[in-house]
Amino acid sequence: MRRMKPLNAASPLDLIHGRAASAGAGLDERSRDIFRLIVDTYLDSGEPVGSRNLSKLLASQLSPASIRNVMSDLEALGLIYAPHVSAGRLPTELGLRFFVDAFLEVGDVPERERAEIEEKIRDMGERRPVNALLTEASQLLSGLSRGAGIVIAAKSDPRLKHIEFVRLDARRALVVLVDESGEVENRVLELPAGIAASQLVEAANFLNAHVVGRTLAEARSRVDALREETARALDALSRQLVDQGLAVWSGEGSDEPSRLIVRGRANLLENVSEAADLDRLRHLFDDLESKSSIVELIDLAEAGNGVRIFIGSENKLFSLSGSSLVIAPYSDADQRVVGAVGVIGPTRLNYRRIVPVVDYTARLVSRLLAGTARRP
């Protein structure tokens, strides 16, 4: 087992890590043992634990009265709290952060799970497009964690292979774009008034003749350079259609800078009975539906080295739901971070088990995107 070291946090989180370390700095061995037991019990069962049960679980012989005194000190430090009067204690978000930074030990991925991850993702990566690989990674993380597996994939700039316009009705057409890896993207665009079927064909022929084999940025530069030739080769409506076809694919004006793949949301509904828990889940599902700031998850993952853990309000994207996020970046062949994989769920995630699984999956996806077959 290896200790989970505090990760290099982004600036807004520095204070949180510092507060957690400060709160736990003065704890003696007895206080640390009781605190760890409270957190371990919470992560296993989600239930508060009282002094009488703690006295039975502790290796050392301490009376319930002595344990209550320690719990009172831990509560004063902001590490634990009582959810109800006369109830046992649960860790606060600050307490969970202190536990993760100071006590969490993670091991390697068990050989059986390692083989399962490799088999499913490698097989998918060899046979299917990148989107299918990422979807499989999300599904796999969900199954292994019993949380929701997420994958964030940044928009890439592949080289174009084929472009086609398909009329849907008088004012709309479907733009079909195929890149050199075989990925297909379909977008619907509004047609200029009076566009004819022959102009759709003409525009597609023009793009296929001049921009195939180029990235989107290169294609747009090429069209700009050909504007004078375009004026002679195409009429005004066709030129507008060419420009619109490229603009639609580039996502200009879109609030979806990245793709979010989520699998296993039903897992989050397991063992949920209280209205407060259901309300938090509703906030989480609303957050997951919002695409405008999802790209920030990649920034969160990229800001640190390896796996990053965000607990509750530490992650502003999911702060209202009080959810925890375990996330790791993956890279392309040029070692550029192009996305992230992870697990989101309640704060009582099994961090010991999930952290190495997320780390291993991210490194395997990076290897496959780089075109290698070596084990991470």
Coordinates of C-alpha atoms in Angstrom, one line a residue:
M1 CA 0.0 0.0 0.0
R2 CA 1.2 3.5 -0.7
R3 CA 0.2 6.7 1.1
M4 CA -1.9 9.1 -0.9
K5 CA 0.2 12.3 -0.8
P6 CA -1.5 15.7 -1.0
L7 CA -1.5 16.6 -4.7
N8 CA -0.4 19.9 -6.1
A9 CA -3.6 21.9 -5.8
A10 CA -4.8 24.7 -8.0
S11 CA -4.6 28.1 -6.2
P12 CA -8.2 28.2 -4.9
L13 CA -7.7 24.9 -3.2
D14 CA -4.5 25.7 -1.5
L15 CA -6.3 27.2 1.5
I16 CA -8.5 24.1 1.8
H17 CA -5.5 21.8 2.0
G18 CA -3.8 24.2 4.4
R19 CA -6.9 24.4 6.7
A20 CA -7.2 20.6 6.7
A21 CA -3.5 20.2 7.6
S22 CA -3.8 22.9 10.3
A23 CA -6.9 21.3 11.9
G24 CA -5.2 17.9 12.2
A25 CA -1.7 19.1 13.1
G26 CA -2.3 19.0 16.9
L27 CA -4.0 15.6 17.1
D28 CA -2.4 13.0 19.4
E29 CA -2.3 9.3 18.5
R30 CA -5.5 8.6 20.4
S31 CA -7.4 11.4 18.6
R32 CA -6.1 10.3 15.2
D33 CA -7.2 6.7 15.8
I34 CA -10.7 7.8 16.8
F35 CA -10.9 10.2 13.9
R36 CA -9.8 7.5 11.4
L37 CA -12.3 5.0 12.8
I38 CA -15.1 7.6 12.4
V39 CA -14.2 8.2 8.8
D40 CA -13.6 4.5 8.0
T41 CA -17.1 3.7 9.4
Y42 CA -18.6 6.5 7.4
L43 CA -17.0 5.4 4.1
D44 CA -18.1 1.8 4.7
S45 CA -21.7 2.4 5.8
G46 CA -22.5 6.0 5.5
E47 CA -23.8 5.9 9.1
P48 CA -22.8 8.1 12.0
V49 CA -20.9 6.3 14.8
G50 CA -21.3 7.0 18.5
S51 CA -18.9 6.7 21.5
R52 CA -20.3 3.4 22.7
N53 CA -19.7 1.7 19.4
L54 CA -16.3 3.3 19.0
S55 CA -15.2 1.9 22.4
K56 CA -16.0 -1.6 21.1
L57 CA -14.1 -1.1 17.8
L58 CA -11.0 0.6 19.2
A59 CA -8.0 -1.6 19.9
S60 CA -7.2 0.4 23.0
Q61 CA -9.4 0.3 26.1
L62 CA -11.1 3.7 26.3
S63 CA -14.4 4.4 28.0
P64 CA -17.3 6.0 26.1
A65 CA -16.8 9.1 28.3
S66 CA -13.2 9.5 27.2
I67 CA -14.1 9.0 23.6
R68 CA -16.8 11.6 23.9
N69 CA -14.2 14.1 25.1
V70 CA -12.0 13.4 22.1
M71 CA -15.0 13.6 19.7
S72 CA -15.8 17.0 21.3
D73 CA -12.3 18.2 20.5
L74 CA -12.5 16.9 16.9
E75 CA -15.8 18.7 16.5
A76 CA -14.3 21.9 17.7
L77 CA -11.6 21.6 15.1
G78 CA -14.2 21.2 12.3
L79 CA -13.3 17.7 11.4
I80 CA -16.5 15.9 12.5
Y81 CA -20.1 16.9 13.3
A82 CA -23.3 15.5 14.6
P83 CA -26.1 15.3 12.0
H84 CA -28.8 15.1 14.7
V85 CA -29.0 15.8 18.4
S86 CA -27.7 12.9 20.4
A87 CA -26.6 11.2 17.2
G88 CA -23.1 9.8 16.4
R89 CA -20.6 11.7 14.4
L90 CA -19.8 12.0 10.7
P91 CA -16.7 13.6 9.0
T92 CA -17.1 17.1 7.6
E93 CA -15.8 18.0 4.2
L94 CA -12.7 19.4 5.9
G95 CA -12.4 16.2 7.8
L96 CA -12.6 14.1 4.6
R97 CA -9.9 16.3 3.1
F98 CA -7.6 15.8 6.1
F99 CA -8.3 12.1 5.9
V100 CA -7.4 11.9 2.2
D101 CA -4.3 14.0 2.5
A102 CA -3.0 12.5 5.8
F103 CA -4.2 8.9 6.0
L104 CA -5.4 7.6 2.6
E105 CA -3.4 4.7 1.4
V106 CA -4.0 3.2 -2.0
G107 CA -2.6 0.0 -3.5
D108 CA -2.3 -1.3 -7.0
V109 CA -5.2 -2.3 -9.1
P110 CA -6.0 -6.0 -8.3
E111 CA -4.8 -8.3 -11.1
R112 CA -8.3 -9.4 -12.0
E113 CA -9.6 -5.8 -12.4
R114 CA -6.4 -4.9 -14.3
A115 CA -7.1 -7.7 -16.8
E116 CA -10.7 -6.6 -17.1
I117 CA -9.8 -3.0 -17.8
E118 CA -7.2 -3.9 -20.3
E119 CA -9.3 -6.5 -22.1
K120 CA -12.4 -4.2 -22.5
I121 CA -10.6 -1.0 -23.4
R122 CA -7.9 -2.4 -25.6
D123 CA -10.4 -4.5 -27.5
M124 CA -12.6 -1.4 -28.0
G125 CA -9.7 0.7 -28.9
E126 CA -8.5 -1.7 -31.6
R127 CA -11.9 -2.2 -33.2
R128 CA -13.9 1.1 -32.8
P129 CA -13.5 4.9 -33.2
V130 CA -12.2 7.0 -30.3
N131 CA -15.7 7.9 -29.1
A132 CA -16.6 4.2 -28.6
L133 CA -13.3 3.8 -26.6
L134 CA -14.2 6.7 -24.3
T135 CA -17.8 5.5 -23.8
E136 CA -16.4 2.0 -22.9
A137 CA -14.0 3.6 -20.4
S138 CA -16.9 5.6 -18.8
Q139 CA -19.1 2.4 -18.5
L140 CA -16.2 0.5 -17.1
L141 CA -15.4 3.0 -14.4
S142 CA -19.1 3.1 -13.4
G143 CA -19.2 -0.7 -13.0
L144 CA -16.0 -0.9 -11.0
S145 CA -16.8 2.0 -8.7
R146 CA -20.5 1.7 -8.3
G147 CA -20.6 5.5 -9.0
A148 CA -21.1 7.4 -12.2
G149 CA -18.2 7.0 -14.6
I150 CA -17.4 10.2 -16.5
V151 CA -15.1 11.0 -19.5
I152 CA -14.5 14.5 -20.8
A153 CA -13.2 14.6 -24.3
A154 CA -12.0 17.9 -25.7
K155 CA -12.9 18.7 -29.3
S156 CA -10.0 17.6 -31.5
D157 CA -8.9 19.1 -34.9
P158 CA -8.7 16.0 -37.1
R159 CA -8.0 16.0 -40.8
L160 CA -11.0 15.9 -43.0
K161 CA -11.7 13.0 -45.3
H162 CA -15.2 13.7 -46.8
I163 CA -17.9 16.3 -46.5
E164 CA -21.5 16.1 -47.6
F165 CA -24.7 18.2 -47.4
V166 CA -28.1 16.4 -47.1
R167 CA -31.2 18.5 -47.4
L168 CA -33.7 17.9 -44.5
D169 CA -36.3 20.5 -45.6
A170 CA -36.5 23.9 -47.3
R171 CA -34.5 25.7 -44.7
R172 CA -32.3 23.0 -43.1
A173 CA -29.6 20.6 -44.1
L174 CA -27.5 18.0 -42.4
V175 CA -23.7 18.5 -42.7
V176 CA -21.9 15.1 -42.6
L177 CA -18.2 15.2 -41.9
V178 CA -15.9 12.3 -41.9
D179 CA -12.3 12.6 -40.6
E180 CA -9.3 10.4 -41.5
S181 CA -9.8 8.2 -38.4
G182 CA -13.3 7.3 -39.5
E183 CA -15.1 9.5 -36.9
V184 CA -18.4 10.9 -38.3
E185 CA -19.9 14.1 -37.0
N186 CA -23.4 15.3 -38.1
R187 CA -24.6 18.8 -37.6
V188 CA -27.8 20.6 -38.7
L189 CA -27.5 24.0 -40.2
E190 CA -29.9 26.6 -41.4
L191 CA -29.9 27.0 -45.2
P192 CA -29.6 30.4 -46.9
A193 CA -32.9 31.5 -48.4
G194 CA -33.4 30.1 -51.9
I195 CA -30.7 27.4 -51.9
A196 CA -31.1 24.8 -54.5
A197 CA -30.2 21.1 -54.4
S198 CA -27.6 21.6 -57.1
Q199 CA -25.9 24.2 -54.9
L200 CA -25.6 21.7 -52.0
V201 CA -23.8 19.3 -54.4
E202 CA -21.7 22.2 -55.7
A203 CA -20.7 23.3 -52.2
A204 CA -19.8 19.7 -51.2
N205 CA -17.7 19.2 -54.3
F206 CA -15.9 22.5 -53.7
L207 CA -15.0 21.5 -50.1
N208 CA -14.0 18.0 -51.0
A209 CA -11.7 19.3 -53.7
H210 CA -10.0 22.0 -51.6
V211 CA -10.0 21.1 -47.9
V212 CA -10.0 17.3 -47.7
G213 CA -6.8 16.2 -46.0
R214 CA -6.6 19.4 -44.0
T215 CA -7.4 20.1 -40.4
L216 CA -10.4 22.4 -39.7
A217 CA -8.2 25.4 -39.1
E218 CA -6.2 24.7 -42.3
A219 CA -9.4 24.2 -44.2
R220 CA -10.8 27.6 -43.2
S221 CA -7.6 29.3 -44.0
R222 CA -7.6 27.7 -47.4
V223 CA -11.2 28.8 -48.1
D224 CA -10.3 32.4 -47.1
A225 CA -7.4 32.3 -49.5
L226 CA -9.6 31.0 -52.3
R227 CA -12.3 33.7 -51.9
E228 CA -11.5 35.3 -55.2
E229 CA -11.6 32.0 -57.0
T230 CA -14.7 31.1 -55.1
A231 CA -16.4 34.2 -56.4
R232 CA -16.0 32.8 -59.9
A233 CA -16.6 29.1 -59.2
L234 CA -19.5 29.5 -56.8
D235 CA -22.4 31.9 -56.6
A236 CA -23.1 33.9 -53.4
L237 CA -25.5 31.3 -51.9
S238 CA -23.0 28.5 -52.3
R239 CA -20.2 30.5 -50.8
Q240 CA -22.4 31.2 -47.8
L241 CA -23.1 27.5 -47.5
V242 CA -19.4 26.6 -47.7
D243 CA -18.7 29.1 -44.9
Q244 CA -21.6 27.8 -42.8
G245 CA -20.6 24.2 -43.2
L246 CA -17.1 24.9 -41.8
A247 CA -18.4 27.2 -39.0
V248 CA -21.0 24.7 -37.9
W249 CA -18.4 22.0 -37.6
S250 CA -16.0 24.2 -35.7
G251 CA -18.7 24.8 -33.1
E252 CA -18.6 28.6 -33.3
G253 CA -21.4 30.0 -31.1
S254 CA -21.8 26.6 -29.4
D255 CA -21.7 26.2 -25.6
E256 CA -20.3 22.7 -25.9
P257 CA -16.5 23.0 -25.9
S258 CA -16.1 19.4 -25.0
R259 CA -18.0 16.1 -25.0
L260 CA -19.2 14.7 -21.7
I261 CA -19.8 10.9 -21.5
V262 CA -21.6 9.8 -18.3
R263 CA -22.5 6.2 -17.5
G264 CA -24.0 4.7 -14.3
R265 CA -26.2 7.5 -13.0
A266 CA -28.6 4.8 -11.7
N267 CA -25.8 3.7 -9.3
L268 CA -26.1 7.0 -7.5
L269 CA -29.7 6.3 -6.6
E270 CA -28.8 3.1 -4.7
N271 CA -29.4 3.3 -0.9
V272 CA -30.9 6.8 -1.2
S273 CA -33.8 7.3 1.1
E274 CA -33.8 10.8 2.6
A275 CA -35.2 13.8 0.8
A276 CA -32.0 15.8 1.3
D277 CA -30.0 13.1 -0.5
L278 CA -32.4 13.1 -3.4
D279 CA -32.2 16.9 -3.6
R280 CA -28.4 16.7 -3.8
L281 CA -28.7 14.1 -6.6
R282 CA -31.1 16.4 -8.4
H283 CA -28.5 19.2 -8.3
L284 CA -25.8 16.8 -9.5
F285 CA -27.9 15.6 -12.5
D286 CA -28.6 19.2 -13.3
D287 CA -24.9 20.0 -13.2
L288 CA -24.1 17.0 -15.4
E289 CA -26.6 18.2 -18.0
S290 CA -24.8 21.6 -18.2
K291 CA -22.2 21.6 -20.9
S292 CA -21.1 25.3 -20.6
S293 CA -18.4 24.7 -17.9
I294 CA -17.7 21.0 -18.4
V295 CA -14.4 21.8 -20.1
E296 CA -13.3 23.1 -16.7
L297 CA -13.0 19.5 -15.5
I298 CA -10.1 19.0 -17.9
D299 CA -8.4 22.1 -16.5
L300 CA -8.9 20.7 -13.0
A301 CA -7.3 17.4 -14.0
E302 CA -4.5 19.1 -15.8
A303 CA -3.6 21.4 -13.0
G304 CA -2.2 18.6 -10.9
N305 CA -0.1 15.5 -11.4
G306 CA -2.0 12.3 -11.8
V307 CA -5.2 11.6 -10.0
R308 CA -6.9 14.5 -8.3
I309 CA -9.6 14.2 -5.6
F310 CA -12.2 17.0 -5.1
I311 CA -14.5 16.7 -2.1
G312 CA -17.9 18.4 -2.0
S313 CA -17.7 22.2 -2.4
E314 CA -14.0 22.0 -3.4
N315 CA -15.2 21.5 -6.9
K316 CA -17.3 24.5 -7.8
L317 CA -19.0 22.7 -10.7
F318 CA -20.7 20.2 -8.4
S319 CA -20.7 22.2 -5.1
L320 CA -24.5 22.3 -4.7
S321 CA -24.7 18.5 -4.8
G322 CA -21.9 17.9 -2.3
S323 CA -20.4 15.2 -4.6
S324 CA -16.9 14.0 -4.7
L325 CA -14.9 13.8 -7.9
V326 CA -11.9 11.5 -8.6
I327 CA -10.4 12.5 -11.9
A328 CA -7.2 12.0 -14.0
P329 CA -6.1 13.4 -17.3
Y330 CA -5.2 11.4 -20.4
S331 CA -3.0 12.5 -23.2
D332 CA -2.5 12.1 -27.0
A333 CA 0.5 11.0 -28.9
D334 CA 2.1 14.4 -28.5
Q335 CA 1.7 14.2 -24.7
R336 CA -0.9 17.0 -24.7
V337 CA -3.8 16.6 -22.2
V338 CA -6.9 16.2 -24.4
G339 CA -9.4 14.9 -21.9
A340 CA -10.0 13.3 -18.5
V341 CA -11.6 10.2 -17.0
G342 CA -13.0 9.9 -13.6
V343 CA -15.7 8.9 -11.1
I344 CA -18.3 11.1 -9.5
G345 CA -20.5 10.1 -6.6
P346 CA -21.3 10.8 -2.9
T347 CA -18.5 11.9 -0.6
R348 CA -18.3 8.4 0.9
L349 CA -16.7 7.0 -2.3
N350 CA -14.3 4.1 -1.7
Y351 CA -11.3 6.3 -2.4
R352 CA -8.8 3.5 -1.7
R353 CA -10.2 1.4 -4.5
I354 CA -11.3 4.1 -7.0
V355 CA -8.1 6.2 -7.1
P356 CA -5.9 3.4 -8.5
V357 CA -8.6 2.3 -11.0
V358 CA -9.0 5.9 -12.3
D359 CA -5.3 6.3 -12.6
Y360 CA -4.8 3.0 -14.4
T361 CA -7.7 3.7 -16.8
A362 CA -6.4 7.2 -17.7
R363 CA -2.9 5.8 -18.4
L364 CA -4.2 3.0 -20.5
V365 CA -6.4 5.4 -22.6
S366 CA -3.3 7.6 -23.1
R367 CA -1.3 4.6 -24.4
L368 CA -4.0 3.6 -26.8
L369 CA -4.4 7.2 -28.1
A370 CA -0.7 7.3 -28.6
G371 CA -0.9 4.1 -30.7
T372 CA 1.0 1.9 -28.3
A373 CA 0.1 -1.5 -26.9
R374 CA 2.4 -1.6 -23.9
R375 CA 0.9 -1.9 -20.4
P376 CA 1.0 1.3 -18.4

